[in-house]
Amino acid sequence: MSEYYEYQLTIDKILDSGVRSFPDREIVYRDLRRYTFLSFSDSVKRLMTGLKKLGVKEGDTIGVIDWDTDVYLHSYYAIPMLGSILHTVNIRYPPELILKTILQAEDKFLIVRDEFLPLVERAKNLLPVGIKIITYSDTKEKVKSSMSDADFWDLIDNSEPSEIPQINENARATIFFTSGTTGEPKGVWFTHRKLVLHAMSVSLVGARPPLNLSSNDVYLILVPMFHVHSWGYPYVFMLSGIKYVLPGKYDYGLILRLMEKENVTFSAMVPTILYFIITHPDAQKYLHVFKRWKVVIGGSALPEGLARKAKELGITITCGYGLSETCPVLTVSYCNSLAEKLDDSVKFLEQITAGAPIPLVQLKIVDPISNEEKKINEIGEVVVRSPWLTQEYYKDPEKTKALWRGGWLHTGDLGYIDEYGYLHIVDREKDAIKSGGEFIPSLLLENVISLHPKVSQVAVVGKKDEKWGERPVAFIVPKEPVSEEELRNFLLEMSNQGKIQKWWIPDKFIFIQSMPLTSTNKIDKKVLRELLDKNM
């Protein structure tokens, strides 16, 4: 009789693979702690034992309220490996929304960094009955609170390594809530299998040009660990055998110092974070670091102006695209066989598109109403299939049905695929400005405005117009004083060059000191629309 073993794609396999091939590769948390892959694995297995002693059972949900720390990284592995569910709590939500997501996810345990404990204490009487709180401090001193049921470091130090239980690859491993940029946050969850396949595909595409990542690279990921699995990199680095640097709470001066000290060669982030780093007062001291630095930009479109500033500093820029619902990565602007033949100036423009589908992703552009597939360079809605997409919104069958209509996941993004196979996102359906019956793609307009040398940041939103339905308004963070007339003349010249339509030029330019940001550091257009309503 056969003793065939049905191999399960579970998180422990990622850890095991990294430890076997790269046991002495490093994990670094700021300037506080260092681990080898081997010692980290031992620490994770001790944490598993400690959590079991505390009463954690298979299927329990454990929330984590923390910055990008070694504690969080332990949780990414130990919690799913127990057969429990990791809830990455969005710490940038308002307190009432944090509480709402804890209740919706049905958290039975919370791991809470000491500085966030007051937030939990204020909600003491509203938390789920019987919830247990695990606290910790960076210094490893005990946190003094009547709400603390256990100390995180004690769970590790007072335990022996756990045996790895047999978990089904289709068991739920993580849950989190969408950032709420287009309405109330919605719960999405992912299985072990989805996370493993996603990490494998992201690892594969990272080895392609222009990134050419290998096990000799050093990662410092600047995507919060509460945000869509930090784009999968907490699993990718272990699978790929790459040194991993954790920044904790983002301090851009410290980040620059860590980049130099730890020989960082690769990061991922949203455009706003790139902007903060290259405009930091100390940035000029680190030009030698920038020349070896490779960056993937996602979360929102990278303005061409910002991309060119980064290129001037010697930074290798690529872009990617995905959603909370897609784990998240769907596309990356790696160099495919068609782009290999292009000259450098055209190749650069393809590198700052949303990119080409990564392995195992099927993507097409359809008419939002008829669902008929669009041709090359025709704008429509982006719909996708891959083995790691969320299968549902948590306990929300109505929104799930809309998400998965026709057997394809509907992103709600408008875009087109060019002749080289690269995806261009032109707008969110909800952000597109409909003027005189035609769409003005705000992302394309923002991109052109960003090329003006006196513009640091730009965001375009629509205002109601009695004649045209909607007209565009541009919010500008200036690099130096610039007039509305100067910007208008610049855009007229851009329209003469065929980069935009003349009727896209905004009716109004509003100058502000800084852009409002969402919890994931994207520009918050909801706030800009509210500001616009007040000014009208």
Short mmCIF file of C-alpha atoms in Angstrom, two decimals, residues 73-506:
data_model
loop_
_atom_site.label_atom_id
_atom_site.label_comp_id
_atom_site.label_asym_id
_atom_site.label_seq_id
_atom_site.Cartn_x
_atom_site.Cartn_y
_atom_site.Cartn_z
CA LEU A 73 8.09 39.25 12.04
CA HIS A 74 7.88 36.48 14.66
CA SER A 75 4.08 36.79 14.47
CA TYR A 76 4.07 36.44 10.67
CA TYR A 77 5.46 32.95 11.14
CA ALA A 78 4.49 31.63 14.58
CA ILE A 79 0.77 32.44 14.42
CA PRO A 80 -0.07 30.79 11.05
CA MET A 81 2.28 27.89 11.81
CA LEU A 82 0.13 27.09 14.87
CA GLY A 83 -2.93 26.89 12.64
CA SER A 84 -4.12 30.23 14.04
CA ILE A 85 -4.94 33.38 12.08
CA LEU A 86 -2.77 36.51 12.03
CA HIS A 87 -4.78 39.75 12.06
CA THR A 88 -2.52 42.62 11.00
CA VAL A 89 -4.24 45.57 12.70
CA ASN A 90 -3.99 48.92 10.89
CA ILE A 91 -2.44 51.18 13.54
CA ARG A 92 -3.11 54.31 11.49
CA TYR A 93 -6.87 53.89 11.69
CA PRO A 94 -8.76 56.10 14.14
CA PRO A 95 -9.18 54.31 17.52
CA GLU A 96 -12.87 53.53 16.92
CA LEU A 97 -12.04 51.88 13.59
CA ILE A 98 -9.20 49.84 15.15
CA LEU A 99 -11.69 48.56 17.71
CA LYS A 100 -14.25 47.83 15.01
CA THR A 101 -11.78 45.66 13.06
CA ILE A 102 -10.73 43.78 16.22
CA LEU A 103 -14.39 42.99 16.87
CA GLN A 104 -15.11 42.07 13.24
CA ALA A 105 -12.07 39.79 13.00
CA GLU A 106 -13.13 38.17 16.30
CA ASP A 107 -9.67 38.45 17.82
CA LYS A 108 -9.17 36.23 20.89
CA PHE A 109 -5.65 37.50 21.60
CA LEU A 110 -3.80 40.76 20.95
CA ILE A 111 -0.04 41.33 20.79
CA VAL A 112 0.44 44.99 21.72
CA ARG A 113 3.57 47.14 21.77
CA ASP A 114 3.79 49.19 24.97
CA GLU A 115 3.23 52.59 23.32
CA PHE A 116 -0.10 51.36 21.88
CA LEU A 117 -1.34 49.97 25.20
CA PRO A 118 -3.18 53.20 26.23
CA LEU A 119 -5.31 52.82 23.11
CA VAL A 120 -6.29 49.29 24.17
CA GLU A 121 -6.83 50.35 27.80
CA ARG A 122 -9.26 53.09 26.74
CA ALA A 123 -11.33 50.46 24.91
CA LYS A 124 -11.17 47.97 27.81
CA ASN A 125 -14.92 47.67 28.29
CA LEU A 126 -15.61 47.36 24.55
CA LEU A 127 -13.13 44.58 23.72
CA PRO A 128 -14.37 41.01 23.16
CA VAL A 129 -15.11 39.19 26.42
CA GLY A 130 -12.19 37.03 27.49
CA ILE A 131 -9.65 38.50 25.08
CA LYS A 132 -6.05 38.08 26.28
CA ILE A 133 -3.43 40.79 25.86
CA ILE A 134 0.24 40.00 25.22
CA THR A 135 2.44 43.05 25.78
CA TYR A 136 6.07 43.86 25.09
CA SER A 137 8.65 46.63 25.11
CA ASP A 138 11.72 47.08 22.91
CA THR A 139 13.94 47.03 25.99
CA LYS A 140 12.37 43.72 27.11
CA GLU A 141 11.31 45.33 30.40
CA LYS A 142 7.95 44.07 31.65
CA VAL A 143 5.02 46.30 30.73
CA LYS A 144 3.13 47.39 33.84
CA SER A 145 -0.57 47.13 33.13
CA SER A 146 -3.49 45.33 34.70
CA MET A 147 -4.56 44.36 31.18
CA SER A 148 -1.35 42.46 30.39
CA ASP A 149 -1.94 38.70 30.49
CA ALA A 150 1.55 37.76 29.29
CA ASP A 151 4.89 39.22 28.25
CA PHE A 152 5.92 38.45 24.68
CA TRP A 153 9.58 37.86 25.52
CA ASP A 154 8.65 35.55 28.43
CA LEU A 155 6.63 33.41 26.02
CA ILE A 156 9.86 32.82 24.06
CA ASP A 157 12.41 32.68 26.87
CA ASN A 158 10.42 30.27 29.06
CA SER A 159 9.52 27.78 26.34
CA GLU A 160 11.10 24.96 24.38
CA PRO A 161 10.78 24.87 20.57
CA SER A 162 7.45 23.51 19.40
CA GLU A 163 6.88 20.66 17.00
CA ILE A 164 5.27 21.91 13.78
CA PRO A 165 1.65 20.74 13.57
CA GLN A 166 0.24 19.40 10.31
CA ILE A 167 -1.82 22.24 8.84
CA ASN A 168 -3.97 22.05 5.72
CA GLU A 169 -2.69 24.45 3.06
CA ASN A 170 -6.24 25.76 2.56
CA ALA A 171 -6.55 26.82 6.21
CA ARG A 172 -6.95 30.53 6.80
CA ALA A 173 -3.58 32.11 7.71
CA THR A 174 -4.16 35.87 7.72
CA ILE A 175 -6.89 38.48 7.83
CA PHE A 176 -6.79 42.26 7.58
CA PHE A 177 -9.03 45.11 6.51
CA THR A 178 -8.75 47.19 3.35
CA SER A 179 -7.46 50.71 3.83
CA GLY A 180 -10.88 52.24 3.27
CA THR A 181 -9.87 54.67 0.48
CA THR A 182 -13.18 53.98 -1.28
CA GLY A 183 -15.53 53.39 1.65
CA GLU A 184 -15.74 51.35 4.85
CA PRO A 185 -12.86 48.89 5.37
CA LYS A 186 -13.67 45.35 4.27
CA GLY A 187 -12.12 42.19 5.68
CA VAL A 188 -10.02 40.03 3.35
CA TRP A 189 -8.34 36.76 4.24
CA PHE A 190 -5.77 34.44 2.75
CA THR A 191 -4.80 30.79 3.12
CA HIS A 192 -1.34 29.31 3.58
CA ARG A 193 -1.37 28.11 -0.02
CA LYS A 194 -2.15 31.55 -1.38
CA LEU A 195 0.66 33.16 0.64
CA VAL A 196 3.24 30.56 -0.39
CA LEU A 197 2.38 30.76 -4.11
CA HIS A 198 2.39 34.56 -3.97
CA ALA A 199 5.84 34.61 -2.30
CA MET A 200 7.22 32.17 -4.86
CA SER A 201 5.99 34.25 -7.80
CA VAL A 202 7.28 37.55 -6.34
CA SER A 203 10.65 35.86 -5.73
CA LEU A 204 10.80 34.72 -9.35
CA VAL A 205 10.02 38.11 -10.84
CA GLY A 206 12.51 39.88 -8.56
CA ALA A 207 15.35 38.01 -10.28
CA ARG A 208 14.45 39.54 -13.66
CA PRO A 209 16.00 42.77 -14.99
CA PRO A 210 16.24 45.58 -14.11
CA LEU A 211 16.12 44.45 -10.46
CA ASN A 212 18.21 41.28 -10.91
CA LEU A 213 17.81 40.45 -7.22
CA SER A 214 19.79 37.55 -5.75
CA SER A 215 20.55 36.08 -2.34
CA ASN A 216 23.40 38.63 -2.07
CA ASP A 217 20.97 41.55 -1.89
CA VAL A 218 19.78 43.22 1.32
CA TYR A 219 16.12 44.15 1.81
CA LEU A 220 14.75 47.08 3.79
CA ILE A 221 11.02 47.09 3.07
CA LEU A 222 9.14 50.33 3.73
CA VAL A 223 5.63 48.96 3.40
CA PRO A 224 3.97 48.75 6.84
CA MET A 225 3.62 45.19 8.10
CA PHE A 226 -0.09 45.83 8.73
CA HIS A 227 -0.56 46.64 5.04
CA VAL A 228 -1.29 43.67 2.72
CA HIS A 229 1.41 41.40 4.22
CA SER A 230 4.02 44.12 3.59
CA TRP A 231 3.53 43.10 -0.07
CA GLY A 232 4.65 39.56 0.78
CA TYR A 233 8.29 40.44 1.50
CA PRO A 234 8.36 38.99 5.06
CA TYR A 235 7.99 35.62 3.31
CA VAL A 236 9.90 36.40 0.10
CA PHE A 237 13.17 37.23 1.90
CA MET A 238 13.22 33.90 3.74
CA LEU A 239 12.34 31.95 0.62
CA SER A 240 15.08 33.76 -1.32
CA GLY A 241 17.76 33.69 1.39
CA ILE A 242 18.13 37.48 1.58
CA LYS A 243 19.32 39.58 4.53
CA TYR A 244 16.33 41.48 5.96
CA VAL A 245 16.42 44.83 7.78
CA LEU A 246 13.42 45.96 9.85
CA PRO A 247 13.06 49.73 10.39
CA GLY A 248 10.54 49.81 13.28
CA LYS A 249 8.65 53.11 13.34
CA TYR A 250 9.61 55.06 10.24
CA ASP A 251 12.32 57.64 10.95
CA TYR A 252 13.77 58.70 7.62
CA GLY A 253 17.10 59.85 9.06
CA LEU A 254 17.51 56.45 10.75
CA ILE A 255 16.39 54.67 7.57
CA LEU A 256 19.15 56.40 5.60
CA ARG A 257 21.71 55.42 8.26
CA LEU A 258 20.48 51.80 8.25
CA MET A 259 20.70 51.72 4.46
CA GLU A 260 24.36 52.69 4.65
CA LYS A 261 25.33 50.57 7.66
CA GLU A 262 23.60 47.36 6.55
CA ASN A 263 24.44 47.73 2.83
CA VAL A 264 20.77 47.83 1.80
CA THR A 265 20.29 47.30 -1.94
CA PHE A 266 16.50 46.90 -2.31
CA SER A 267 13.33 48.47 -0.92
CA ALA A 268 9.62 48.59 -1.71
CA MET A 269 7.34 51.52 -0.89
CA VAL A 270 4.58 53.89 -2.02
CA PRO A 271 5.59 57.08 -3.92
CA THR A 272 5.16 59.30 -0.86
CA ILE A 273 7.83 57.39 1.08
CA LEU A 274 10.27 57.70 -1.83
CA TYR A 275 9.54 61.43 -1.88
CA PHE A 276 10.23 61.72 1.89
CA ILE A 277 13.55 59.88 1.56
CA ILE A 278 15.03 61.68 -1.44
CA THR A 279 13.95 65.11 -0.12
CA HIS A 280 15.24 64.43 3.42
CA PRO A 281 17.75 67.07 4.62
CA ASP A 282 20.43 64.35 4.93
CA ALA A 283 19.77 62.76 1.53
CA GLN A 284 22.82 64.34 -0.16
CA LYS A 285 25.11 62.50 2.28
CA TYR A 286 23.86 59.16 0.95
CA LEU A 287 24.28 59.51 -2.81
CA HIS A 288 26.70 56.56 -2.75
CA VAL A 289 23.91 54.46 -1.18
CA PHE A 290 21.33 55.56 -3.77
CA LYS A 291 23.58 54.41 -6.60
CA ARG A 292 23.22 50.77 -5.49
CA TRP A 293 19.57 51.08 -4.45
CA LYS A 294 16.83 49.27 -6.36
CA VAL A 295 13.23 50.21 -5.56
CA VAL A 296 9.77 48.87 -6.38
CA ILE A 297 7.00 51.46 -6.14
CA GLY A 298 3.38 50.43 -5.65
CA GLY A 299 0.22 51.45 -3.81
CA SER A 300 -0.42 54.35 -6.17
CA ALA A 301 0.93 55.62 -9.48
CA LEU A 302 4.50 56.94 -9.54
CA PRO A 303 4.54 60.44 -11.07
CA GLU A 304 7.07 60.70 -13.88
CA GLY A 305 8.59 63.80 -12.30
CA LEU A 306 9.40 61.95 -9.07
CA ALA A 307 10.72 58.96 -11.06
CA ARG A 308 13.11 61.20 -12.98
CA LYS A 309 14.37 62.83 -9.76
CA ALA A 310 15.10 59.35 -8.37
CA LYS A 311 16.85 58.33 -11.59
CA GLU A 312 19.07 61.43 -11.39
CA LEU A 313 20.20 60.20 -7.96
CA GLY A 314 21.19 56.84 -9.44
CA ILE A 315 18.22 54.89 -8.05
CA THR A 316 16.90 51.99 -10.15
CA ILE A 317 13.13 52.36 -10.21
CA THR A 318 10.48 49.79 -11.09
CA CYS A 319 6.78 49.74 -10.31
CA GLY A 320 4.16 47.20 -9.35
CA TYR A 321 0.40 46.98 -9.01
CA GLY A 322 -2.03 45.12 -6.81
CA LEU A 323 -4.84 45.47 -4.28
CA SER A 324 -5.60 44.39 -0.73
CA GLU A 325 -7.87 41.79 -2.30
CA THR A 326 -5.01 40.34 -4.38
CA CYS A 327 -2.45 39.55 -1.63
CA PRO A 328 -1.32 42.03 -3.29
CA VAL A 329 1.11 41.72 -6.24
CA LEU A 330 -0.32 41.26 -9.73
CA THR A 331 2.16 43.07 -11.98
CA VAL A 332 5.74 44.35 -11.84
CA SER A 333 7.53 46.41 -14.48
CA TYR A 334 10.31 43.91 -15.06
CA CYS A 335 11.92 43.90 -18.50
CA ASN A 336 10.07 41.40 -20.71
CA SER A 337 11.37 40.18 -24.07
CA LEU A 338 9.59 42.96 -25.99
CA ALA A 339 10.98 45.71 -23.74
CA GLU A 340 14.52 44.33 -24.03
CA LYS A 341 14.64 45.67 -27.58
CA LEU A 342 13.65 49.23 -26.67
CA ASP A 343 16.06 52.13 -26.32
CA ASP A 344 16.76 53.30 -22.76
CA SER A 345 14.43 56.32 -22.81
CA VAL A 346 11.41 54.24 -23.85
CA LYS A 347 12.43 51.40 -21.53
CA PHE A 348 12.46 53.87 -18.61
CA LEU A 349 8.86 54.91 -19.37
CA GLU A 350 7.79 51.24 -19.40
CA GLN A 351 9.52 50.74 -16.03
CA ILE A 352 7.26 53.35 -14.43
CA THR A 353 4.04 51.79 -15.73
CA ALA A 354 2.10 49.37 -13.52
CA GLY A 355 4.09 46.59 -15.20
CA ALA A 356 3.46 43.18 -16.74
CA PRO A 357 1.69 40.27 -15.01
CA ILE A 358 3.94 38.22 -12.74
CA PRO A 359 3.94 34.40 -13.10
CA LEU A 360 0.52 32.73 -12.63
CA VAL A 361 -1.46 35.98 -13.03
CA GLN A 362 -4.09 36.26 -15.76
CA LEU A 363 -5.13 39.86 -16.44
CA LYS A 364 -7.36 41.50 -19.01
CA ILE A 365 -9.10 44.80 -19.70
CA VAL A 366 -12.87 44.73 -20.10
CA ASP A 367 -15.71 47.13 -20.74
CA PRO A 368 -17.11 47.92 -17.24
CA ILE A 369 -20.70 47.44 -18.47
CA SER A 370 -20.63 44.76 -21.19
CA ASN A 371 -17.58 42.86 -19.86
CA GLU A 372 -16.28 42.55 -23.43
CA GLU A 373 -12.50 42.38 -23.63
CA LYS A 374 -10.77 45.54 -24.85
CA LYS A 375 -8.03 45.66 -27.46
CA ILE A 376 -4.47 46.95 -27.04
CA ASN A 377 -4.38 50.59 -25.79
CA GLU A 378 -8.16 50.65 -25.16
CA ILE A 379 -9.19 51.77 -21.66
CA GLY A 380 -11.46 49.58 -19.53
CA GLU A 381 -11.65 47.91 -16.13
CA VAL A 382 -8.79 45.68 -14.97
CA VAL A 383 -10.00 42.17 -14.06
CA VAL A 384 -7.75 39.36 -12.84
CA ARG A 385 -7.33 35.72 -11.87
CA SER A 386 -4.47 34.12 -9.95
CA PRO A 387 -4.14 31.39 -7.29
CA TRP A 388 -3.66 33.85 -4.41
CA LEU A 389 -6.64 36.21 -4.68
CA THR A 390 -9.00 36.50 -1.72
CA GLN A 391 -12.05 34.36 -2.28
CA GLU A 392 -14.41 36.65 -0.38
CA TYR A 393 -14.90 39.72 1.74
CA TYR A 394 -15.12 38.44 5.31
CA LYS A 395 -18.79 37.84 6.20
CA ASP A 396 -19.99 40.08 3.36
CA PRO A 397 -21.59 37.94 0.61
CA GLU A 398 -23.14 40.91 -1.21
CA LYS A 399 -19.81 42.72 -1.77
CA THR A 400 -18.14 39.36 -2.53
CA LYS A 401 -20.63 38.72 -5.32
CA ALA A 402 -19.81 42.11 -6.89
CA LEU A 403 -16.07 41.51 -6.48
CA TRP A 404 -16.15 38.14 -8.28
CA ARG A 405 -18.84 38.69 -10.91
CA GLY A 406 -18.29 36.56 -13.99
CA GLY A 407 -15.56 34.51 -12.33
CA TRP A 408 -12.97 37.31 -12.52
CA LEU A 409 -11.91 39.57 -9.65
CA HIS A 410 -12.98 43.12 -10.53
CA THR A 411 -10.38 45.63 -9.36
CA GLY A 412 -12.40 48.80 -9.90
CA ASP A 413 -9.34 50.29 -11.62
CA LEU A 414 -9.38 51.71 -15.15
CA GLY A 415 -6.40 51.00 -17.36
CA TYR A 416 -5.08 49.68 -20.63
CA ILE A 417 -2.39 47.30 -21.87
CA ASP A 418 0.13 48.75 -24.32
CA GLU A 419 1.77 47.10 -27.33
CA TYR A 420 4.63 45.79 -25.15
CA GLY A 421 2.31 44.03 -22.70
CA TYR A 422 2.57 46.59 -19.88
CA LEU A 423 -0.41 47.67 -17.82
CA HIS A 424 -1.13 51.40 -17.45
CA ILE A 425 -3.54 52.39 -14.67
CA VAL A 426 -5.29 55.63 -15.58
CA ASP A 427 -7.71 55.95 -12.65
CA ARG A 428 -9.91 54.39 -10.04
CA GLU A 429 -13.46 54.12 -11.37
CA LYS A 430 -14.48 56.20 -8.35
CA ASP A 431 -11.79 58.84 -8.98
CA ALA A 432 -12.19 59.25 -12.74
CA ILE A 433 -13.46 62.71 -13.65
CA LYS A 434 -16.38 62.61 -16.09
CA SER A 435 -16.51 65.89 -17.99
CA GLY A 436 -18.89 66.50 -20.90
CA GLY A 437 -19.56 62.74 -21.13
CA GLU A 438 -15.83 61.90 -21.45
CA PHE A 439 -13.37 60.67 -18.82
CA ILE A 440 -10.39 62.78 -17.74
CA PRO A 441 -7.89 60.29 -16.26
CA SER A 442 -6.61 62.01 -13.12
CA LEU A 443 -3.46 59.85 -12.86
CA LEU A 444 -2.30 60.78 -16.37
CA LEU A 445 -2.96 64.45 -15.69
CA GLU A 446 -1.10 64.28 -12.36
CA ASN A 447 1.81 62.62 -14.10
CA VAL A 448 2.22 65.50 -16.57
CA ILE A 449 1.85 68.19 -13.88
CA SER A 450 4.55 66.42 -11.83
CA LEU A 451 7.04 67.16 -14.62
CA HIS A 452 6.96 70.89 -13.83
CA PRO A 453 10.25 71.66 -12.04
CA LYS A 454 8.54 73.72 -9.33
CA VAL A 455 6.03 70.98 -8.36
CA SER A 456 6.84 68.60 -5.51
CA GLN A 457 3.52 66.75 -5.25
CA VAL A 458 0.23 66.91 -7.10
CA ALA A 459 -3.23 65.38 -6.79
CA VAL A 460 -6.19 66.00 -9.11
CA VAL A 461 -9.84 65.61 -8.09
CA GLY A 462 -13.14 66.46 -9.76
CA LYS A 463 -15.48 69.27 -8.73
CA LYS A 464 -19.12 69.43 -9.72
CA ASP A 465 -19.84 71.65 -12.69
CA GLU A 466 -23.29 72.70 -13.88
CA LYS A 467 -22.29 72.69 -17.56
CA TRP A 468 -19.82 69.81 -17.84
CA GLY A 469 -20.85 67.57 -14.94
CA GLU A 470 -17.34 67.61 -13.45
CA ARG A 471 -14.14 69.58 -14.00
CA PRO A 472 -10.63 68.87 -12.68
CA VAL A 473 -8.98 70.77 -9.82
CA ALA A 474 -5.27 70.30 -9.04
CA PHE A 475 -3.89 70.42 -5.50
CA ILE A 476 -0.20 71.36 -5.59
CA VAL A 477 2.59 71.13 -3.00
CA PRO A 478 5.13 73.52 -4.57
CA LYS A 479 8.88 72.99 -4.40
CA GLU A 480 9.29 76.75 -4.84
CA PRO A 481 6.81 79.56 -5.51
CA VAL A 482 4.84 79.00 -8.71
CA SER A 483 1.79 80.78 -10.11
CA GLU A 484 -1.41 79.33 -11.49
CA GLU A 485 -0.70 81.08 -14.79
CA GLU A 486 2.76 79.46 -14.97
CA LEU A 487 1.24 76.00 -14.50
CA ARG A 488 -1.51 76.65 -17.01
CA ASN A 489 1.01 77.77 -19.65
CA PHE A 490 3.12 74.68 -18.95
CA LEU A 491 0.09 72.42 -19.50
CA LEU A 492 -0.84 74.25 -22.67
CA GLU A 493 2.64 73.44 -23.97
CA MET A 494 2.17 69.81 -22.89
CA SER A 495 -1.11 69.69 -24.82
CA ASN A 496 0.65 71.13 -27.88
CA GLN A 497 3.13 68.24 -27.57
CA GLY A 498 0.24 65.76 -27.45
CA LYS A 499 0.89 64.63 -23.86
CA ILE A 500 -2.60 65.66 -22.65
CA GLN A 501 -5.82 66.98 -24.14
CA LYS A 502 -6.26 70.75 -23.85
CA TRP A 503 -9.66 70.34 -22.18
CA TRP A 504 -8.04 68.30 -19.39
CA ILE A 505 -6.26 71.39 -18.03
CA PRO A 506 -7.63 72.03 -14.50
#
